[in-house]
XYZ file of C-alpha atoms in Angstrom:
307
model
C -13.966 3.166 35.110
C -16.311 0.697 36.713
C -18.326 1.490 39.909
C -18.032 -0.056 42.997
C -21.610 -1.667 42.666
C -20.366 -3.180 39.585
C -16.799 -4.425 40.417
C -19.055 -6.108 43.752
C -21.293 -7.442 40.694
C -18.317 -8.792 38.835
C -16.294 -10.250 41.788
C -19.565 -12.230 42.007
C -19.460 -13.574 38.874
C -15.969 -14.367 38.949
C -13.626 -14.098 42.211
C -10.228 -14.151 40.663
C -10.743 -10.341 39.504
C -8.386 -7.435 39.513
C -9.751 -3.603 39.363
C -7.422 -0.833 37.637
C -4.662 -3.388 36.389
C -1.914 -1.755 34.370
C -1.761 -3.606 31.631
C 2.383 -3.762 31.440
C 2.666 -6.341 33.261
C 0.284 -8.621 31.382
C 1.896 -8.356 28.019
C 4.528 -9.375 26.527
C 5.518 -6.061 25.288
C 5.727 -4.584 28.954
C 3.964 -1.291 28.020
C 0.286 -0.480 28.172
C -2.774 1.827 30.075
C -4.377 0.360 32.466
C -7.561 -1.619 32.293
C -10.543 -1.913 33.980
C -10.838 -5.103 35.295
C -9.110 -8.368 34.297
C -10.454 -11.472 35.014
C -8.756 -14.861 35.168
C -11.620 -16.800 34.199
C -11.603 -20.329 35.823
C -14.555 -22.030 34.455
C -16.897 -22.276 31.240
C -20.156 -21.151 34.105
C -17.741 -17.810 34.893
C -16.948 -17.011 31.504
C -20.930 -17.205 30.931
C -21.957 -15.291 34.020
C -19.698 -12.035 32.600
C -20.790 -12.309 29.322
C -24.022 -12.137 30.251
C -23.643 -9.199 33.051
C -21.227 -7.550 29.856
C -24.288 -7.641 27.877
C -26.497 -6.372 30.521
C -24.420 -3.385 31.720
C -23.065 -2.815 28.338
C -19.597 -3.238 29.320
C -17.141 -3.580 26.305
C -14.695 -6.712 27.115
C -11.805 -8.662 24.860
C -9.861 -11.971 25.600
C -6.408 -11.110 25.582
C -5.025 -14.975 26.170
C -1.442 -14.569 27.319
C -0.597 -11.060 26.078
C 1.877 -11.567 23.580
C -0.010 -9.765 20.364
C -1.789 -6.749 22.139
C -0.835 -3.211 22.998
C -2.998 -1.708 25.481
C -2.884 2.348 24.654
C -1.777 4.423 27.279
C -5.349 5.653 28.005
C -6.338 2.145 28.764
C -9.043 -0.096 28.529
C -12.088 1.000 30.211
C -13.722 -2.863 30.768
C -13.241 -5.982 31.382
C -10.309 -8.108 29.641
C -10.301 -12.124 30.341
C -7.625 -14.237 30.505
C -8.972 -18.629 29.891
C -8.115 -20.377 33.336
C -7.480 -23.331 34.189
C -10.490 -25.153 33.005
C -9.279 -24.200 29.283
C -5.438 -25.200 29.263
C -6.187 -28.876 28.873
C -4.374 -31.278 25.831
C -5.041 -34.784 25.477
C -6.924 -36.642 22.403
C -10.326 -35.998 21.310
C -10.816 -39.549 21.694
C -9.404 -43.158 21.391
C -10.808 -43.995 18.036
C -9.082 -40.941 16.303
C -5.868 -41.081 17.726
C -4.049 -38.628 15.372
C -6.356 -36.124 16.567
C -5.533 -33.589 19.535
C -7.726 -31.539 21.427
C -6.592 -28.460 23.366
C -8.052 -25.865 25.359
C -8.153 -22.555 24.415
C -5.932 -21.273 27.379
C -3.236 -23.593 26.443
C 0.114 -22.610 25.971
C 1.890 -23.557 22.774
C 4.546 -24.694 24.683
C 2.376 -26.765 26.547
C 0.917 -28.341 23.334
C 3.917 -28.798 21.954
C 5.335 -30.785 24.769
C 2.544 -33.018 24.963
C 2.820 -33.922 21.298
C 6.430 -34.729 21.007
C 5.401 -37.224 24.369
C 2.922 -38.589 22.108
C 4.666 -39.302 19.218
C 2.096 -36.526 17.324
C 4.012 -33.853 14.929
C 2.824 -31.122 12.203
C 3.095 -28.154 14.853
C 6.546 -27.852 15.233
C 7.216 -25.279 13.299
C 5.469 -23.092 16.196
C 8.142 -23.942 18.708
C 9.028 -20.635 20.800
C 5.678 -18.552 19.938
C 5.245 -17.955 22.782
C 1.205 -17.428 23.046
C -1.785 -19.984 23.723
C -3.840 -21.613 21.028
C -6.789 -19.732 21.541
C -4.570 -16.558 20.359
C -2.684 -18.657 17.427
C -5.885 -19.982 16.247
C -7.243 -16.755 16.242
C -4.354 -15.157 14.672
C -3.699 -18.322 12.155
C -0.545 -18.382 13.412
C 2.478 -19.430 11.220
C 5.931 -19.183 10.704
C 8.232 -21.098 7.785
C 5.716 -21.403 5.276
C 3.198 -23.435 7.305
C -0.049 -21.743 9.756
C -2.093 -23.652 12.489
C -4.940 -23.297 10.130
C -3.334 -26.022 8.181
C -4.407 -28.359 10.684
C -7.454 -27.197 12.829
C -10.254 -30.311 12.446
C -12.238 -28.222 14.552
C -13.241 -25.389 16.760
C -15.426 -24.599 19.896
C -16.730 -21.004 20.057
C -18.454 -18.903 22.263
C -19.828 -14.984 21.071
C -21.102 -12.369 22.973
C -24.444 -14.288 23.424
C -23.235 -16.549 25.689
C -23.846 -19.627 23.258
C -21.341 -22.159 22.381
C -20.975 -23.644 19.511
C -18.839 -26.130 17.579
C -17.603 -24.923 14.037
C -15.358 -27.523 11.652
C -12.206 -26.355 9.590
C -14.293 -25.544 6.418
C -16.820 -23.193 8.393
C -13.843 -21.262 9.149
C -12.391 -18.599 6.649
C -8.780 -18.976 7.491
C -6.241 -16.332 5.717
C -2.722 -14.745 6.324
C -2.764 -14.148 10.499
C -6.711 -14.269 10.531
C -9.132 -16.524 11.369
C -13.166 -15.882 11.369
C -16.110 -17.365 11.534
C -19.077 -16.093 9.592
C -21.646 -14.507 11.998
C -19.264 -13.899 14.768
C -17.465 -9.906 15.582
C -13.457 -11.539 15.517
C -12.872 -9.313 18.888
C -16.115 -10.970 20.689
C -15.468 -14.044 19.902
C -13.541 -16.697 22.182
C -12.150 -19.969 21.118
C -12.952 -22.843 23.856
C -11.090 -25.545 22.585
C -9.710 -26.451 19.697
C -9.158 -29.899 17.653
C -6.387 -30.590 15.740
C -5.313 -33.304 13.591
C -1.528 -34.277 13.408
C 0.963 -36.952 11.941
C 2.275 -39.934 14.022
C 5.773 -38.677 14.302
C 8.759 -40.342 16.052
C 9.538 -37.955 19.047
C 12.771 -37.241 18.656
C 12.280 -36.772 14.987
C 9.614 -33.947 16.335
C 12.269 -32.672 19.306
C 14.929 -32.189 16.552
C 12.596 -30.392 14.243
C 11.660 -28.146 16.782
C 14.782 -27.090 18.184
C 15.847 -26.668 14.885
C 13.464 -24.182 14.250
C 14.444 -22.794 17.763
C 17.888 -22.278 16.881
C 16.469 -20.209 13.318
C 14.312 -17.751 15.514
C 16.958 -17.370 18.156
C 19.724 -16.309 15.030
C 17.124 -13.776 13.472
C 14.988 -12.665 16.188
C 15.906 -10.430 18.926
C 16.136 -12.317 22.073
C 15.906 -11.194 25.513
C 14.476 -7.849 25.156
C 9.591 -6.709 25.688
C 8.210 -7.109 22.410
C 5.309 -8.230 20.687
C 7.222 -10.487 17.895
C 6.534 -9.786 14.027
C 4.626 -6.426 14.523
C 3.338 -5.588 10.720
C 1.730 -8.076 8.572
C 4.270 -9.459 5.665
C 2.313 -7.368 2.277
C 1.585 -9.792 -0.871
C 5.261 -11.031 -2.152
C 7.378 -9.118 0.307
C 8.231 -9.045 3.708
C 7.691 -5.739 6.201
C 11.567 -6.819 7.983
C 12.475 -6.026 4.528
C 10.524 -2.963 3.629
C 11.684 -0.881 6.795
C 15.229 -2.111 6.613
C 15.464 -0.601 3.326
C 13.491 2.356 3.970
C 16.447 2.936 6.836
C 14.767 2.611 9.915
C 16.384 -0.150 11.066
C 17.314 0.932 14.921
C 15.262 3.234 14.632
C 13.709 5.317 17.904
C 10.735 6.847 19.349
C 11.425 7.513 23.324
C 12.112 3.356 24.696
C 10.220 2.090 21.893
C 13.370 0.950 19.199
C 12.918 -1.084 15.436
C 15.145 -4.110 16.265
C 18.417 -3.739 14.540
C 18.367 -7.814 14.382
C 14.920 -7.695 13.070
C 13.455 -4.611 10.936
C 9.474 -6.161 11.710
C 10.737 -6.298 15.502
C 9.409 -3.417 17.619
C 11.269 -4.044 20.891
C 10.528 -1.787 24.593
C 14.743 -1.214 25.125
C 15.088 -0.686 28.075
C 12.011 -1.794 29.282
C 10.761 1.947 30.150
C 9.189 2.800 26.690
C 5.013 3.754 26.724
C 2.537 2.641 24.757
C 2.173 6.242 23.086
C 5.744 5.787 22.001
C 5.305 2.568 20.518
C 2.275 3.517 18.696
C 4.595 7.010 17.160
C 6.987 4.737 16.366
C 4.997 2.580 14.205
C 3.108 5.726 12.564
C 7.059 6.756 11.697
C 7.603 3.515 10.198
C 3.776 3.399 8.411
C 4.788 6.855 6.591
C 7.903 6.454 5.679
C 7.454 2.758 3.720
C 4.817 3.609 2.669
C 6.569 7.278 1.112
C 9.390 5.275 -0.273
C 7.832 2.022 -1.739
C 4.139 2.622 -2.132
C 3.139 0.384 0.550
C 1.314 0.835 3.802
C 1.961 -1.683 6.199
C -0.789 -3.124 8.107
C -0.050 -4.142 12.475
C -0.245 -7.529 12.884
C -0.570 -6.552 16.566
C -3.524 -6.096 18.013
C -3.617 -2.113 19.577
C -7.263 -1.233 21.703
C-alpha cells in the first residue's frame, strides 16, 4: 500500500482522495478488494499532476469511470484508480456551425447524454438507453447493443496517455472492433478519453424518447433487473452469442458462493444476495470458461474488465 509521505504527496495533487477504499462500493457489481487510493479527479491540471507523480513514483493507476465493467480481485488494487470529475461530465455542441455534432466529456453519464440529445432534437444513440456507464467507458469499450456500437458515430476523440500529453485523435485514427476501441501508440489501460465528439441525426424528440424507451422496455424483459452485476459479462464469439452457449451447456442458475449465472440471462453474472466476493465471481466464471468451452469448443473471452 502507499506510504504516508506519498498519500500527503497525492492529497496534494488532488484533495478529493480516499486511502484503502474497498472497491464494492464503487462498482456496479458490489464486490471487489480494496484499492489504494481513488481519486475523484476534478480538473484536467489534477489529472496531470498524478500522472506525472504516477510516473515518478512508479505507481500503477487505471480510470475506472463509473464502475459498471470492472471487478476489482479480492486482493485489491495496490494504486491509484481515478474517477473524471466534474470538469469532464459536460454535453453541449462542439460548435454552432456543426450543429449535428455533440461533444461530451469523458465523465459523462450516458444517461446524461442521452437526455440532452432527446432535448435537442439529436438521435443515433438511443439504442444505449439504460447502460448504465459514462462515455469515456462506452467509448472505450465500443459500446453497443441491437446491432449498432458508439463507434458508429464517434467524429472524434481527446486523449491523454501516461505522458501527460493530450491529444486529439479523429474516428479513422481509431481501430474500433467488437467492445474495443484503441488508438495506435497508446497501452488501452493507460489511456483516458477527455472528451469525446459525436455526430448525430436531427431527430424529432419524441420520435428519440419512444425509441429509447422502447429499447428500455427490451432490456428490462431479458435482462435481470434489480439485482449487482456487471451486465453482459463474456464477449458474444464470431456468429453466436455466450447467453446462448452457457444456457445450453446447463449452467444457467448456476452458483459459486453469492456469485449466481442469471437464470433470465445466461451472459448475466449477478452478486444474489449482494454478499458474493470477488474470488467467487472470478470461480464462477472459470466454471463457466471450462465447461463451454468442454462442450462446444469455445472459450469465452470476459468482456469485463478483472485487475
Amino acid at each position: 500500500m502507499l506510504s504516508s509521505r506519498q498519500q500527503q504527496e497525492i492529497r496534494a495533487c488532488c484533495e478529493t482522495v480516499s486511502f484503502d477504499v474497498s472497491m464494492a462500493a464503487y462498482s456496479t457489481f458490489k464486490a471487489g478488494g480494496p484499492a489504494a487510493a481513488l481519486a475523484d479527479v476534478q480538473n484536467q491540471d489534477q489529472l496531470a499532476a498524478l500522472l506525472e507523480y504516477c510516473r515518478r513514483e512508479a505507481i500503477p493507476w487505471r480510470v475506472i469511470g463509473r464502475g459498471s465493467n470492472i471487478l476489482v480481485t479480492d486482493s485489491g488494487f495496490n494504486g491509484i484508480l481515478f474517477r473524471l470529475g466534474a470538469a469532464f461530465r459536460t454535453v453541449g455542441l462542439k460548435n454552432e456551425s456543426e450543429p449535428e455534432v455533440v461533444a461530451a466529456g469523458g465523465g459523462c453519464l450516458l444517461a446524461d447524454l442521452l437526455g440532452w440529445c432527446r432535448r435537442h432534437g439529436l438521435g443515433g444513440l438511443e439504442f444505449l438507453a439504460g447502460i448504465p456507464g459514462g462515455v469515456g467507458g462506452a467509448v472505450r469499450m465500443n459500446a453497443g447493443a441491437f446491432g449498432h456500437a458508439i463507434g458508429e458515430l464517434l467524429h472524434s476523440v481527446s486523449i491523454i496517455g501516461a505522458d501527460g500529453v493530450v491529444k486529439q485523435k479523429t474516428a479513422d485514427m481509431l481501430s474500433l472492433g467488437y467492445r474495443c476501441c484503441t488508438v495506435e501508440g497508446y497501452d488501452p489501460n493507460q489511456a483516458i478519453i477527455l472528451s469525446v465528439t459525436l455526430r448525430l441525426q436531427p431527430t424529432d424528440g419524441e420520435q428519440i424518447a419512444r425509441d429509447m424507451q422502447n429499447y428500455m422496455l427490451q432490456r428490462k424483459k431479458n435482462q435481470p433487473r434489480g439485482v449487482p452485476s456487471a451486465g453482459s459479462f463474456f464477449k458474444n464469439p464470431e456468429n453466436d452469442y455466450a447467453g446462448r452457449l452457457i444456457e445450453t451447456s446447463g449452467l444457467k442458475g448456476a452458483r459459486v458462493g453469492g456469485a449466481r449465472v442469471s437464470p433470465v440471462h445466461a451472459n448475466f453474472i449477478i452478486n444474489d444476495g449482494g454478499e458474493a466476493s470477488a474470488a467467487d465471481i472470478l470461480e464462477l466464471m472459470h466454471t463457466v470458461q471450462e465447461k463451454v468451452k468442454k462442450e462446444t469448443g469455445i472459450f469465452l473471452e470476459p468482456e469485463v474488465h478483472i485487475f
